[in-house]
Amino acid sequence: MTDSAVVEEKIAGEVCAAAEDARLTNELEPYLRMDRIPHIWCSGCGIGTAVNAFVRAVIDSKIEWKKLCVVSGIGCTGRVAGYLKLDSFHTTHGRAIPFATGLKLANPQLNVVVFSGDGDLTAIGGNHLVHAARRNIDLKVICVNNFIYSMTGGQAAPTTPKGTIASTTPYGFFENQLNLPQFVEACGAVYVARWTTFHVRQMRKAMVECLNKKGFTFLEIISPCPTLYGRRNNYRAGLDEMKMFKEKSEIKKDADVRDAVMIPGEKIVVGKFIDRERPSFLDAMDEHYREVLKDAYHPYTGAMI
Ligand SMILES: Cc1ncc(C[n+]2csc(CCOP(=O)(O)OP(=O)(O)O)c2C)c(N)n1
Ligand code: SF4
């Protein structure tokens, strides 16, 4: 072996050892299914940032990991459930909310989080979103909004901003788009916030607030999808979309949900929109039957306990 080959081999060995050290010291590893790594997400995708913030938020909130369940539907974001080392469920497309409702009703002591994409939650799953918010089921919904159906090729979704390009709208999206904070507020959610993947600290804090609040909470995370949305809309890399989030975001305290509409090139209103109190579904049910049936009613404790 030549001298330079010996040096190269030594450096390669040191690089591998450093990489192994970094891997072993990743503090989030105990919370992830490392046997499933490498994950499927593209470089520059924002979903991993949301997962990182979520795990840190669970640690901050001191919620017992064993009493936490995560439910996802289908899509790139729908894969989140499979990477978390807890009781997690990857359900059918659009059905994360009804599945999670069943879990919560069976065992009200569980903290049930729904972590899924905008298409999954608001298109095929839109009807379930409406009624879970209306009933104030105690679920924490985290919606990663990348403006399209990513996993199936970048088709336009209810959240695609007017005028932007998707695989099914090469000349621009022309439909009326859903303003998610306004939509879930109107349905009855008790907590509504929006952050982008640029706002990692605020996102983590909002997740803690959701986890600690009883009732139907909704956090929208605006996220880059460089592969299928960004490139079609002049953001060549994930970083370009992140720079846009940084430049265009306007943090507002108690902002009006009507200001949350996304118009390309204009400001993105982020922050907490709604934080209010309403009895949760199970509390309202107990109160109602106690009033009607008096002593004949036994408060609901769940089917599983
Ligand atoms: C019943 C049914 N219809 C359609 C599909 C195809 N499908 C898989 S993922 C997906 C869209 C997911 O979009 P979104 O929730 O926005 O997630 P993203 O991939 O953007 O994270 C669709 C339509 C399916 N899996 N099942
Ligand atoms: S296709 Fe888009 S949303 Fe899916 S992993 Fe890649 S960057 Fe993320």
Coordinates of C-alpha atoms and ligand atoms in Angstrom, one line a residue:
M1 CA 0.0 0.0 0.0
T2 CA 1.3 3.5 -0.9
D3 CA 1.8 6.2 1.8
S4 CA -1.2 8.2 0.5
A5 CA -3.4 5.1 0.4
V6 CA -2.5 4.5 4.1
V7 CA -3.4 8.1 5.0
E8 CA -6.7 7.8 3.1
E9 CA -7.6 4.6 4.8
K10 CA -6.8 6.2 8.2
I11 CA -9.0 9.3 7.4
A12 CA -11.9 7.0 6.2
G13 CA -11.6 5.1 9.5
E14 CA -11.8 8.2 11.5
V15 CA -14.8 9.6 9.5
C16 CA -16.6 6.3 10.1
A17 CA -15.9 6.4 13.8
A18 CA -17.1 10.0 14.0
A19 CA -20.3 9.1 12.1
E20 CA -20.9 6.2 14.5
D21 CA -20.3 8.4 17.5
A22 CA -22.8 11.0 16.2
R23 CA -25.3 8.2 15.5
L24 CA -24.9 6.8 19.0
T25 CA -25.3 10.2 20.7
N26 CA -28.5 11.2 18.9
E27 CA -30.7 11.9 21.9
L28 CA -33.9 11.1 19.9
E29 CA -32.9 7.6 19.0
P30 CA -34.8 5.9 21.9
Y31 CA -38.0 7.4 20.5
L32 CA -37.6 6.3 17.0
R33 CA -37.7 2.9 15.3
M34 CA -34.1 2.9 14.2
D35 CA -34.5 -0.4 12.5
R36 CA -36.6 1.4 9.9
I37 CA -34.0 4.0 9.1
P38 CA -33.1 5.2 6.5
H39 CA -36.5 6.8 6.1
I40 CA -38.3 7.4 2.8
W41 CA -38.4 11.2 2.9
C42 CA -36.5 13.2 0.3
S43 CA -33.6 15.5 1.1
G44 CA -35.0 19.0 1.9
C45 CA -38.5 17.6 2.9
G46 CA -40.0 19.3 6.0
I47 CA -41.7 16.2 7.5
G48 CA -38.5 15.1 9.4
T49 CA -38.3 18.6 11.0
A50 CA -41.9 18.2 12.2
V51 CA -41.1 14.8 13.6
N52 CA -38.1 16.1 15.4
A53 CA -40.1 18.9 17.0
F54 CA -42.8 16.5 17.9
V55 CA -40.6 14.1 19.8
R56 CA -38.9 17.1 21.6
A57 CA -42.4 18.5 22.4
V58 CA -43.5 15.1 24.0
I59 CA -40.4 15.2 26.1
D60 CA -41.1 18.8 27.1
S61 CA -44.7 18.1 27.9
K62 CA -43.7 15.3 30.3
I63 CA -46.5 13.1 28.8
E64 CA -45.9 9.5 29.5
W65 CA -44.6 8.0 26.2
K66 CA -46.5 4.8 27.0
K67 CA -49.8 6.6 27.2
L68 CA -49.3 8.2 23.8
C69 CA -50.5 6.9 20.5
V70 CA -49.9 8.3 17.0
V71 CA -52.2 7.7 14.2
S72 CA -51.5 8.5 10.5
G73 CA -53.4 8.1 7.3
I74 CA -51.7 7.6 3.9
G75 CA -49.1 9.8 2.2
C76 CA -45.5 10.9 2.8
T77 CA -46.6 12.4 6.1
G78 CA -48.6 9.3 6.8
R79 CA -45.3 7.5 7.2
V80 CA -44.6 9.3 10.5
A81 CA -46.5 6.8 12.6
G82 CA -44.2 4.0 11.4
Y83 CA -41.0 5.8 12.5
L84 CA -42.1 6.5 16.1
K85 CA -41.3 3.9 18.8
L86 CA -44.7 3.9 20.5
D87 CA -48.1 2.5 19.8
S88 CA -48.6 3.9 16.4
F89 CA -51.1 3.1 13.6
H90 CA -50.8 3.6 9.9
T91 CA -54.5 3.6 8.8
T92 CA -56.2 3.8 5.5
H93 CA -56.3 7.0 3.4
G94 CA -58.4 9.7 5.1
R95 CA -59.3 7.5 8.1
A96 CA -56.8 8.6 10.7
I97 CA -59.3 10.7 12.6
P98 CA -62.1 8.1 12.9
F99 CA -59.5 5.5 13.9
A100 CA -58.1 7.8 16.5
T101 CA -61.6 8.6 17.8
G102 CA -62.2 4.9 18.3
L103 CA -58.9 4.7 20.3
K104 CA -59.8 7.6 22.5
L105 CA -63.3 6.4 23.2
A106 CA -62.0 2.9 24.0
N107 CA -59.4 4.2 26.4
P108 CA -59.9 7.9 27.4
Q109 CA -56.7 7.9 29.3
L110 CA -54.6 7.8 26.1
N111 CA -53.2 10.9 24.5
V112 CA -54.1 10.4 20.9
V113 CA -52.3 12.3 18.2
V114 CA -53.2 12.3 14.6
F115 CA -50.2 13.2 12.4
S116 CA -50.9 13.3 8.7
G117 CA -50.9 15.3 5.5
D118 CA -53.2 18.0 4.2
G119 CA -54.7 15.8 1.5
D120 CA -55.3 12.9 3.8
L121 CA -56.9 15.0 6.5
T122 CA -58.8 17.6 4.5
A123 CA -59.7 16.0 1.2
I124 CA -60.6 12.3 1.5
G125 CA -60.7 12.7 5.3
G126 CA -62.4 16.1 5.3
N127 CA -65.8 14.8 6.6
H128 CA -64.1 13.2 9.6
L129 CA -62.2 16.4 10.4
V130 CA -65.4 18.4 10.4
H131 CA -67.2 16.1 12.8
A132 CA -64.3 15.4 15.2
A133 CA -63.8 19.2 15.6
R134 CA -67.6 19.8 15.9
R135 CA -67.8 17.2 18.7
N136 CA -64.6 18.4 20.3
I137 CA -63.2 14.9 20.5
D138 CA -60.0 15.0 22.6
L139 CA -57.5 14.6 19.7
K140 CA -54.4 16.5 18.8
V141 CA -54.2 16.9 15.0
I142 CA -50.9 17.8 13.4
C143 CA -51.3 18.5 9.7
V144 CA -48.2 18.8 7.5
N145 CA -49.4 21.0 4.7
N146 CA -47.1 20.9 1.7
F147 CA -49.9 22.1 -0.6
I148 CA -50.3 19.0 -2.7
Y149 CA -50.7 15.2 -2.6
S150 CA -47.0 14.4 -2.6
M151 CA -46.8 10.6 -2.3
T152 CA -48.9 10.0 -5.4
G153 CA -47.1 12.5 -7.7
G154 CA -47.9 16.1 -6.7
Q155 CA -51.5 16.4 -7.7
A156 CA -53.5 19.5 -6.6
A157 CA -55.2 19.3 -3.2
P158 CA -57.8 21.4 -1.4
T159 CA -54.9 23.4 0.0
T160 CA -53.1 24.2 -3.2
P161 CA -52.8 28.0 -3.4
K162 CA -54.5 29.7 -6.3
G163 CA -52.3 30.2 -9.3
T164 CA -49.6 27.7 -8.3
I165 CA -48.6 24.7 -10.3
A166 CA -49.3 21.0 -9.5
S167 CA -49.0 17.9 -11.6
T168 CA -52.7 18.1 -12.4
T169 CA -52.8 21.9 -12.9
P170 CA -49.9 22.7 -15.2
Y171 CA -51.5 26.1 -16.0
G172 CA -52.1 27.0 -12.4
F173 CA -54.7 26.0 -9.8
F174 CA -57.9 28.0 -10.2
E175 CA -60.3 26.5 -7.6
N176 CA -61.2 28.1 -4.3
Q177 CA -58.7 26.8 -1.8
L178 CA -59.2 25.8 1.9
N179 CA -57.9 28.1 4.5
L180 CA -57.3 25.4 7.2
P181 CA -57.2 27.6 10.3
Q182 CA -60.5 29.2 9.3
F183 CA -62.1 25.9 8.3
V184 CA -61.3 24.1 11.6
E185 CA -62.2 27.2 13.7
A186 CA -65.6 27.2 12.1
C187 CA -66.0 23.5 12.9
G188 CA -65.3 24.1 16.6
A189 CA -61.6 23.3 17.3
V190 CA -60.5 24.7 20.7
Y191 CA -56.9 25.4 19.6
V192 CA -55.7 26.4 16.2
A193 CA -52.2 27.4 15.3
R194 CA -50.0 27.5 12.2
W195 CA -46.2 27.5 11.9
T196 CA -43.8 26.7 9.1
T197 CA -40.9 24.3 9.3
F198 CA -38.7 27.3 9.6
H199 CA -40.2 28.1 13.0
V200 CA -38.9 25.1 14.9
R201 CA -39.1 26.5 18.4
Q202 CA -42.6 27.9 18.0
M203 CA -43.7 24.7 16.4
R204 CA -42.4 22.7 19.3
K205 CA -44.1 25.0 21.8
A206 CA -47.4 24.8 19.9
M207 CA -47.1 21.0 20.1
V208 CA -46.6 21.2 23.8
E209 CA -49.7 23.4 24.1
C210 CA -51.8 21.0 22.0
L211 CA -50.6 18.0 24.0
N212 CA -51.6 19.8 27.3
K213 CA -54.9 21.0 26.1
K214 CA -58.1 18.9 26.4
G215 CA -60.3 18.9 23.3
F216 CA -59.8 19.0 19.5
T217 CA -56.6 20.9 18.8
F218 CA -55.2 21.6 15.3
L219 CA -51.7 22.6 14.3
E220 CA -50.9 23.3 10.7
I221 CA -47.3 23.0 9.7
I222 CA -46.5 24.6 6.4
S223 CA -43.7 22.4 5.0
P224 CA -41.6 22.3 1.8
C225 CA -41.9 19.4 -0.7
P226 CA -39.0 20.3 -3.0
T227 CA -39.5 17.2 -5.1
L228 CA -43.0 17.7 -6.2
Y229 CA -44.2 21.2 -5.3
G230 CA -41.1 23.4 -4.9
R231 CA -39.5 22.6 -8.2
R232 CA -42.7 23.3 -10.1
N233 CA -43.0 26.6 -8.4
N234 CA -39.5 28.1 -8.7
Y235 CA -38.1 26.8 -5.4
R236 CA -35.4 24.5 -6.7
A237 CA -34.3 23.1 -3.4
G238 CA -36.0 22.7 0.0
L239 CA -33.8 25.5 1.3
D240 CA -35.4 28.0 -1.2
E241 CA -38.9 27.3 0.1
M242 CA -37.5 27.6 3.7
K243 CA -36.1 31.1 2.8
M244 CA -39.5 32.0 1.4
F245 CA -41.1 30.9 4.7
K246 CA -38.6 33.1 6.6
E247 CA -39.1 36.2 4.4
K248 CA -42.9 35.9 4.0
S249 CA -44.1 34.8 7.4
E250 CA -45.7 37.3 9.6
I251 CA -46.1 36.3 13.2
K252 CA -49.3 37.5 14.6
K253 CA -50.7 37.2 18.1
D254 CA -54.4 36.2 18.2
A255 CA -54.6 36.7 14.4
D256 CA -57.9 36.5 12.6
V257 CA -58.4 33.1 10.9
R258 CA -59.6 34.9 7.8
D259 CA -56.1 36.3 7.4
A260 CA -54.6 32.8 7.1
V261 CA -55.5 32.4 3.4
M262 CA -52.4 31.5 1.4
I263 CA -51.8 33.8 -1.6
P264 CA -48.6 33.1 -3.6
G265 CA -46.0 35.8 -3.1
E266 CA -47.9 37.4 -0.2
K267 CA -47.4 37.1 3.6
I268 CA -48.0 33.8 5.4
V269 CA -49.7 34.5 8.7
V270 CA -48.4 32.3 11.4
G271 CA -49.0 32.0 15.1
K272 CA -51.8 31.0 17.4
F273 CA -55.2 31.8 16.1
I274 CA -57.6 30.2 18.6
D275 CA -57.2 29.0 22.2
R276 CA -60.7 28.6 23.8
E277 CA -62.6 26.3 26.1
R278 CA -65.5 24.0 25.2
P279 CA -66.4 20.7 27.0
S280 CA -64.8 17.8 25.2
F281 CA -67.1 15.1 23.7
L282 CA -66.8 12.7 26.7
D283 CA -67.2 15.5 29.3
A284 CA -70.3 16.8 27.5
M285 CA -71.7 13.3 27.2
D286 CA -71.2 12.7 31.0
E287 CA -72.8 16.0 31.9
H288 CA -75.8 15.5 29.7
Y289 CA -76.6 12.0 30.8
R290 CA -76.0 12.9 34.5
E291 CA -78.6 15.6 34.1
V292 CA -81.1 13.5 32.3
L293 CA -80.7 10.1 34.0
K294 CA -79.5 11.4 37.4
D295 CA -78.2 8.6 39.7
A296 CA -79.0 5.9 37.1
Y297 CA -76.1 7.1 35.0
H298 CA -72.6 5.7 35.6
P299 CA -69.9 8.1 34.2
Y300 CA -68.1 6.7 31.2
T301 CA -64.7 5.3 31.9
G302 CA -64.0 3.7 28.6
A303 CA -64.6 0.3 27.0
M304 CA -61.0 -1.0 27.7
I305 CA -60.5 -0.1 31.3
Ligands
LIG1 C1 -58.7 5.1 -0.9 C2 -57.4 5.7 -1.5 N1 -57.4 6.6 -2.4 C3 -56.3 7.1 -2.9 C4 -55.1 6.7 -2.5 C5 -53.8 7.2 -3.1 N2 -53.1 8.2 -2.2 C6 -52.1 7.8 -1.4 S1 -51.3 9.0 -0.6 C7 -52.4 10.1 -1.3 C8 -52.4 11.6 -1.0 C9 -51.6 12.0 0.2 O1 -51.5 13.4 0.3 P1 -51.2 14.2 1.6 O2 -52.1 13.7 2.7 O3 -51.2 15.6 1.3 O4 -49.8 13.7 2.0 P2 -48.3 14.0 1.5 O5 -47.9 12.8 0.7 O6 -48.3 15.3 0.8 O7 -47.5 14.1 2.8 C10 -53.3 9.5 -2.2 C11 -54.4 10.2 -2.9 C12 -55.1 5.7 -1.4 N3 -53.9 5.3 -0.9 N4 -56.2 5.2 -1.0
SF4_2 S1 -42.2 13.8 -2.2 FE1 -42.3 15.7 -1.1 S2 -43.4 15.4 0.8 FE2 -42.8 13.4 0.0 S3 -40.9 12.9 1.0 FE3 -40.4 13.9 -0.9 S4 -40.2 16.1 -0.4 FE4 -41.3 15.1 1.3

